[in-house]
Amino acid sequence: VSNNAPHHHSFLEDIRSTTAAAAAAAATKAAAIESAQEGTGKKTKRRERRRRDPNRPTQPLNAFMRFRQAQWAAIKADLGERGGDSRTVTAEVAHRYKTLTNDEKKIYVDAYEADKQRWLNAVRKYDQERAAAEADALRQATSTNNGDSGGSGGDGGGSG
């Protein structure tokens, strides 16, 4: 009578052991692939993105993006029903931008160049201010760690 219960239990155990074995095999295979690729120069792990400083001035929009921003709504309206898909609108914006003459593009290019100069100046100023703040923080940390109040820097003894 008790033979039925263990039989049912062994079925579940078989499933669990099969799943565990499959997981172990997958982990072993992944480790083998990673170690095999180590010397090949292939990337095995995704590189972490460099964190962007949220206080740093953002880059200006380039000439195409300015055109896109200015013309998006009008082009979307021109496309009617087809304007519902952003890829379609983007393709049409790109097509129209490519067909502009240099004089027509000049408006957007000049606005970009002016913004680029403002941005470069803002970045220079920001970098200088950040470097000064870091230097102040380092000086503050150094003077706090030494326990000095900015004295002579000697050993505090009298004549030698």
Short mmCIF file of N, CA, C and O in Angstrom, two decimals, residues 67-155:
data_model
loop_
_atom_site.label_atom_id
_atom_site.label_comp_id
_atom_site.label_asym_id
_atom_site.label_seq_id
_atom_site.Cartn_x
_atom_site.Cartn_y
_atom_site.Cartn_z
N PHE A 67 16.13 70.43 -37.31
CA PHE A 67 15.16 70.35 -38.41
C PHE A 67 14.04 69.40 -38.03
O PHE A 67 12.85 69.69 -38.21
N ARG A 68 14.41 68.25 -37.48
CA ARG A 68 13.43 67.23 -37.09
C ARG A 68 12.46 67.81 -36.07
O ARG A 68 11.24 67.64 -36.17
N GLN A 69 13.00 68.50 -35.06
CA GLN A 69 12.17 69.08 -34.01
C GLN A 69 11.20 70.13 -34.57
O GLN A 69 10.04 70.18 -34.19
N ALA A 70 11.70 70.92 -35.51
CA ALA A 70 10.89 71.99 -36.08
C ALA A 70 9.82 71.45 -37.03
O ALA A 70 8.73 72.02 -37.13
N GLN A 71 10.12 70.39 -37.75
CA GLN A 71 9.25 69.91 -38.81
C GLN A 71 8.39 68.70 -38.46
O GLN A 71 7.53 68.32 -39.24
N TRP A 72 8.64 68.07 -37.33
CA TRP A 72 7.98 66.80 -36.99
C TRP A 72 6.46 66.88 -37.10
O TRP A 72 5.84 66.06 -37.78
N ALA A 73 5.86 67.84 -36.43
CA ALA A 73 4.40 67.93 -36.40
C ALA A 73 3.83 68.15 -37.80
O ALA A 73 2.84 67.51 -38.19
N ALA A 74 4.46 69.02 -38.58
CA ALA A 74 3.96 69.31 -39.93
C ALA A 74 4.08 68.07 -40.83
O ALA A 74 3.15 67.76 -41.59
N ILE A 75 5.20 67.37 -40.73
CA ILE A 75 5.40 66.18 -41.57
C ILE A 75 4.43 65.08 -41.14
O ILE A 75 3.85 64.39 -41.99
N LYS A 76 4.23 64.95 -39.84
CA LYS A 76 3.30 63.93 -39.35
C LYS A 76 1.90 64.22 -39.87
O LYS A 76 1.17 63.32 -40.29
N ALA A 77 1.52 65.50 -39.89
CA ALA A 77 0.20 65.89 -40.41
C ALA A 77 0.13 65.63 -41.91
O ALA A 77 -0.90 65.16 -42.41
N ASP A 78 1.22 65.92 -42.63
CA ASP A 78 1.25 65.68 -44.08
C ASP A 78 1.06 64.19 -44.40
O ASP A 78 0.45 63.85 -45.41
N LEU A 79 1.61 63.34 -43.56
CA LEU A 79 1.54 61.90 -43.82
C LEU A 79 0.16 61.32 -43.51
O LEU A 79 -0.15 60.21 -43.96
N GLY A 80 -0.65 62.02 -42.76
CA GLY A 80 -1.99 61.55 -42.44
C GLY A 80 -1.95 60.25 -41.65
O GLY A 80 -1.28 60.16 -40.62
N GLU A 81 -2.65 59.24 -42.15
CA GLU A 81 -2.73 57.95 -41.46
C GLU A 81 -1.35 57.30 -41.31
O GLU A 81 -1.07 56.65 -40.33
N ARG A 82 -0.51 57.46 -42.33
CA ARG A 82 0.82 56.84 -42.27
C ARG A 82 1.71 57.50 -41.21
O ARG A 82 2.73 56.95 -40.82
N GLY A 83 1.29 58.69 -40.72
CA GLY A 83 2.08 59.42 -39.74
C GLY A 83 1.98 58.87 -38.33
O GLY A 83 2.58 59.41 -37.42
N GLY A 84 1.22 57.80 -38.13
CA GLY A 84 1.08 57.22 -36.81
C GLY A 84 2.32 56.47 -36.36
O GLY A 84 2.58 56.32 -35.17
N ASP A 85 3.11 55.99 -37.31
CA ASP A 85 4.32 55.22 -36.99
C ASP A 85 5.52 56.16 -36.98
O ASP A 85 5.80 56.81 -37.98
N SER A 86 6.21 56.23 -35.85
CA SER A 86 7.33 57.18 -35.74
C SER A 86 8.46 56.85 -36.71
O SER A 86 9.16 57.75 -37.16
N ARG A 87 8.62 55.57 -37.06
CA ARG A 87 9.67 55.23 -38.04
C ARG A 87 9.37 55.83 -39.40
O ARG A 87 10.26 56.29 -40.10
N THR A 88 8.10 55.81 -39.77
CA THR A 88 7.69 56.39 -41.05
C THR A 88 7.94 57.89 -41.06
O THR A 88 8.47 58.44 -42.03
N VAL A 89 7.58 58.55 -39.96
CA VAL A 89 7.77 60.00 -39.87
C VAL A 89 9.26 60.33 -39.90
O VAL A 89 9.70 61.23 -40.61
N THR A 90 10.06 59.56 -39.16
CA THR A 90 11.50 59.80 -39.14
C THR A 90 12.11 59.62 -40.52
O THR A 90 12.96 60.41 -40.93
N ALA A 91 11.68 58.59 -41.23
CA ALA A 91 12.19 58.37 -42.59
C ALA A 91 11.84 59.54 -43.50
O ALA A 91 12.68 59.99 -44.30
N GLU A 92 10.63 60.06 -43.35
CA GLU A 92 10.22 61.20 -44.18
C GLU A 92 10.98 62.46 -43.79
O GLU A 92 11.39 63.24 -44.66
N VAL A 93 11.21 62.67 -42.50
CA VAL A 93 12.00 63.81 -42.04
C VAL A 93 13.40 63.73 -42.65
O VAL A 93 13.92 64.72 -43.17
N ALA A 94 14.01 62.55 -42.59
CA ALA A 94 15.37 62.37 -43.14
C ALA A 94 15.37 62.64 -44.64
O ALA A 94 16.29 63.29 -45.16
N HIS A 95 14.36 62.14 -45.33
CA HIS A 95 14.28 62.36 -46.78
C HIS A 95 14.18 63.85 -47.09
O HIS A 95 14.88 64.36 -47.97
N ARG A 96 13.33 64.54 -46.38
CA ARG A 96 13.16 65.98 -46.63
C ARG A 96 14.42 66.76 -46.26
O ARG A 96 14.76 67.73 -46.93
N TYR A 97 15.10 66.36 -45.20
CA TYR A 97 16.33 67.05 -44.81
C TYR A 97 17.40 66.88 -45.89
O TYR A 97 18.11 67.82 -46.22
N LYS A 98 17.48 65.67 -46.45
CA LYS A 98 18.48 65.41 -47.49
C LYS A 98 18.20 66.22 -48.75
O LYS A 98 19.13 66.55 -49.48
N THR A 99 16.93 66.54 -48.98
CA THR A 99 16.59 67.29 -50.19
C THR A 99 16.72 68.80 -50.02
O THR A 99 16.57 69.54 -50.99
N LEU A 100 17.00 69.27 -48.80
CA LEU A 100 17.18 70.71 -48.58
C LEU A 100 18.44 71.19 -49.28
O LEU A 100 19.44 70.48 -49.36
N THR A 101 18.40 72.42 -49.75
CA THR A 101 19.60 73.04 -50.30
C THR A 101 20.49 73.47 -49.13
O THR A 101 20.02 73.56 -47.99
N ASN A 102 21.74 73.79 -49.43
CA ASN A 102 22.65 74.25 -48.39
C ASN A 102 22.15 75.53 -47.73
O ASN A 102 22.34 75.73 -46.53
N ASP A 103 21.53 76.41 -48.54
CA ASP A 103 20.99 77.65 -47.98
C ASP A 103 19.85 77.36 -47.01
O ASP A 103 19.72 78.03 -45.98
N GLU A 104 19.02 76.38 -47.34
CA GLU A 104 17.91 76.02 -46.45
C GLU A 104 18.44 75.35 -45.17
O GLU A 104 17.90 75.56 -44.08
N LYS A 105 19.48 74.56 -45.29
CA LYS A 105 20.08 73.90 -44.12
C LYS A 105 20.83 74.89 -43.24
O LYS A 105 20.99 74.67 -42.05
N LYS A 106 21.29 75.99 -43.86
CA LYS A 106 22.13 76.97 -43.16
C LYS A 106 21.47 77.49 -41.87
O LYS A 106 22.15 77.68 -40.86
N ILE A 107 20.16 77.64 -41.87
CA ILE A 107 19.44 78.12 -40.68
C ILE A 107 19.72 77.18 -39.51
O ILE A 107 20.05 77.62 -38.41
N TYR A 108 19.59 75.90 -39.77
CA TYR A 108 19.76 74.90 -38.71
C TYR A 108 21.23 74.72 -38.33
O TYR A 108 21.55 74.55 -37.16
N VAL A 109 22.10 74.77 -39.33
CA VAL A 109 23.54 74.62 -39.08
C VAL A 109 24.05 75.80 -38.25
O VAL A 109 24.81 75.61 -37.29
N ASP A 110 23.64 77.03 -38.62
CA ASP A 110 24.08 78.21 -37.88
C ASP A 110 23.59 78.19 -36.43
O ASP A 110 24.32 78.54 -35.52
N ALA A 111 22.34 77.77 -36.24
CA ALA A 111 21.80 77.68 -34.88
C ALA A 111 22.60 76.66 -34.07
O ALA A 111 22.92 76.90 -32.90
N TYR A 112 22.97 75.55 -34.70
CA TYR A 112 23.78 74.52 -34.02
C TYR A 112 25.16 75.08 -33.66
O TYR A 112 25.62 74.90 -32.53
N GLU A 113 25.80 75.74 -34.61
CA GLU A 113 27.15 76.28 -34.35
C GLU A 113 27.14 77.29 -33.21
O GLU A 113 28.05 77.30 -32.37
N ALA A 114 26.12 78.15 -33.19
CA ALA A 114 26.02 79.14 -32.11
C ALA A 114 25.81 78.44 -30.76
O ALA A 114 26.46 78.78 -29.76
N ASP A 115 24.92 77.47 -30.74
CA ASP A 115 24.67 76.71 -29.52
C ASP A 115 25.90 75.92 -29.10
O ASP A 115 26.17 75.78 -27.91
N LYS A 116 26.63 75.42 -30.08
CA LYS A 116 27.83 74.63 -29.78
C LYS A 116 28.87 75.51 -29.06
O LYS A 116 29.49 75.06 -28.09
N GLN A 117 29.02 76.75 -29.51
CA GLN A 117 29.98 77.65 -28.87
C GLN A 117 29.54 77.97 -27.44
O GLN A 117 30.35 77.97 -26.52
N ARG A 118 28.23 78.22 -27.26
CA ARG A 118 27.71 78.47 -25.90
C ARG A 118 27.96 77.24 -25.03
O ARG A 118 28.36 77.37 -23.86
N TRP A 119 27.72 76.08 -25.59
CA TRP A 119 27.91 74.83 -24.84
C TRP A 119 29.38 74.63 -24.46
O TRP A 119 29.67 74.27 -23.32
N LEU A 120 30.28 74.84 -25.42
CA LEU A 120 31.71 74.67 -25.13
C LEU A 120 32.16 75.60 -24.00
O LEU A 120 32.92 75.21 -23.11
N ASN A 121 31.69 76.85 -24.04
CA ASN A 121 32.02 77.80 -22.97
C ASN A 121 31.45 77.34 -21.63
O ASN A 121 32.12 77.42 -20.60
N ALA A 122 30.22 76.85 -21.65
CA ALA A 122 29.59 76.38 -20.41
C ALA A 122 30.31 75.16 -19.86
O ALA A 122 30.50 75.04 -18.65
N VAL A 123 30.76 74.26 -20.74
CA VAL A 123 31.48 73.07 -20.29
C VAL A 123 32.83 73.46 -19.69
O VAL A 123 33.23 72.92 -18.65
N ARG A 124 33.53 74.37 -20.34
CA ARG A 124 34.81 74.84 -19.80
C ARG A 124 34.63 75.42 -18.39
O ARG A 124 35.36 75.08 -17.47
N LYS A 125 33.63 76.27 -18.26
CA LYS A 125 33.35 76.89 -16.96
C LYS A 125 32.98 75.82 -15.93
O LYS A 125 33.48 75.84 -14.81
N TYR A 126 32.13 74.89 -16.33
CA TYR A 126 31.71 73.81 -15.42
C TYR A 126 32.91 72.97 -14.99
O TYR A 126 33.05 72.66 -13.80
N ASP A 127 33.76 72.59 -15.95
CA ASP A 127 34.92 71.77 -15.62
C ASP A 127 35.87 72.49 -14.67
O ASP A 127 36.43 71.89 -13.75
N GLN A 128 36.07 73.80 -14.90
CA GLN A 128 36.93 74.58 -14.01
C GLN A 128 36.35 74.66 -12.60
O GLN A 128 37.07 74.47 -11.61
N GLU A 129 35.04 74.89 -12.52
CA GLU A 129 34.40 74.97 -11.21
C GLU A 129 34.45 73.62 -10.49
O GLU A 129 34.67 73.56 -9.28
N ARG A 130 34.24 72.55 -11.24
CA ARG A 130 34.29 71.22 -10.64
C ARG A 130 35.70 70.88 -10.16
O ARG A 130 35.88 70.33 -9.08
N ALA A 131 36.71 71.23 -10.96
CA ALA A 131 38.10 70.97 -10.56
C ALA A 131 38.44 71.76 -9.31
O ALA A 131 39.10 71.24 -8.39
N ALA A 132 37.99 73.01 -9.24
CA ALA A 132 38.26 73.83 -8.06
C ALA A 132 37.56 73.25 -6.83
O ALA A 132 38.14 73.20 -5.74
N ALA A 133 36.32 72.79 -7.00
CA ALA A 133 35.58 72.20 -5.88
C ALA A 133 36.26 70.91 -5.41
O ALA A 133 36.35 70.65 -4.21
N GLU A 134 36.76 70.10 -6.36
CA GLU A 134 37.45 68.87 -5.99
C GLU A 134 38.75 69.18 -5.26
O GLU A 134 39.10 68.51 -4.29
N ALA A 135 39.47 70.21 -5.72
CA ALA A 135 40.72 70.60 -5.06
C ALA A 135 40.44 71.10 -3.64
O ALA A 135 41.16 70.76 -2.70
N ASP A 136 39.37 71.88 -3.49
CA ASP A 136 38.99 72.36 -2.15
C ASP A 136 38.63 71.19 -1.24
O ASP A 136 39.04 71.16 -0.08
N ALA A 137 37.88 70.24 -1.77
CA ALA A 137 37.49 69.08 -0.98
C ALA A 137 38.71 68.26 -0.58
O ALA A 137 38.79 67.77 0.55
N LEU A 138 39.66 68.12 -1.50
CA LEU A 138 40.88 67.37 -1.21
C LEU A 138 41.70 68.09 -0.13
O LEU A 138 42.19 67.46 0.81
N ARG A 139 41.81 69.42 -0.27
CA ARG A 139 42.53 70.19 0.75
C ARG A 139 41.85 70.07 2.11
O ARG A 139 42.51 69.88 3.13
N GLN A 140 40.53 70.13 2.09
CA GLN A 140 39.76 70.01 3.34
C GLN A 140 39.98 68.64 3.96
O GLN A 140 40.20 68.52 5.15
N ALA A 141 39.92 67.59 3.15
CA ALA A 141 40.10 66.22 3.65
C ALA A 141 41.51 66.02 4.17
O ALA A 141 41.72 65.38 5.20
N THR A 142 42.49 66.57 3.48
CA THR A 142 43.89 66.42 3.89
C THR A 142 44.13 67.13 5.21
O THR A 142 44.75 66.57 6.11
N SER A 143 43.63 68.34 5.37
CA SER A 143 43.85 69.07 6.62
C SER A 143 43.09 68.42 7.77
O SER A 143 43.56 68.42 8.89
N THR A 144 41.93 67.84 7.51
CA THR A 144 41.16 67.16 8.55
C THR A 144 41.87 65.87 8.97
O THR A 144 41.94 65.55 10.14
N ASN A 145 42.40 65.13 8.00
CA ASN A 145 43.07 63.86 8.30
C ASN A 145 44.37 64.06 9.07
O ASN A 145 44.74 63.24 9.88
N ASN A 146 45.06 65.13 8.81
CA ASN A 146 46.34 65.37 9.48
C ASN A 146 46.15 65.91 10.89
O ASN A 146 47.06 65.87 11.70
N GLY A 147 44.96 66.43 11.18
CA GLY A 147 44.74 67.00 12.50
C GLY A 147 45.40 68.34 12.66
O GLY A 147 45.45 68.90 13.74
N ASP A 148 45.96 68.88 11.58
CA ASP A 148 46.61 70.17 11.62
C ASP A 148 45.60 71.27 11.48
O ASP A 148 44.52 71.10 10.93
N SER A 149 45.95 72.41 11.98
CA SER A 149 45.16 73.59 11.69
C SER A 149 45.93 74.50 10.75
O SER A 149 45.73 75.68 10.70
N GLY A 150 46.90 73.88 10.07
CA GLY A 150 47.68 74.63 9.09
C GLY A 150 48.91 75.24 9.71
O GLY A 150 49.34 76.30 9.31
N GLY A 151 49.50 74.59 10.70
CA GLY A 151 50.68 75.12 11.40
C GLY A 151 51.92 75.05 10.54
O GLY A 151 51.86 74.96 9.32
N SER A 152 53.07 75.06 11.17
CA SER A 152 54.33 75.13 10.47
C SER A 152 54.67 73.85 9.73
O SER A 152 55.52 73.84 8.87
N GLY A 153 54.04 72.76 10.12
CA GLY A 153 54.31 71.50 9.42
C GLY A 153 55.48 70.79 10.00
O GLY A 153 55.86 69.72 9.54
N GLY A 154 56.12 71.31 11.03
CA GLY A 154 57.29 70.67 11.63
C GLY A 154 56.85 69.60 12.62
O GLY A 154 55.68 69.24 12.72
N ASP A 155 57.82 69.11 13.41
CA ASP A 155 57.50 68.06 14.38
C ASP A 155 57.03 68.62 15.70
O ASP A 155 56.71 67.89 16.62
#
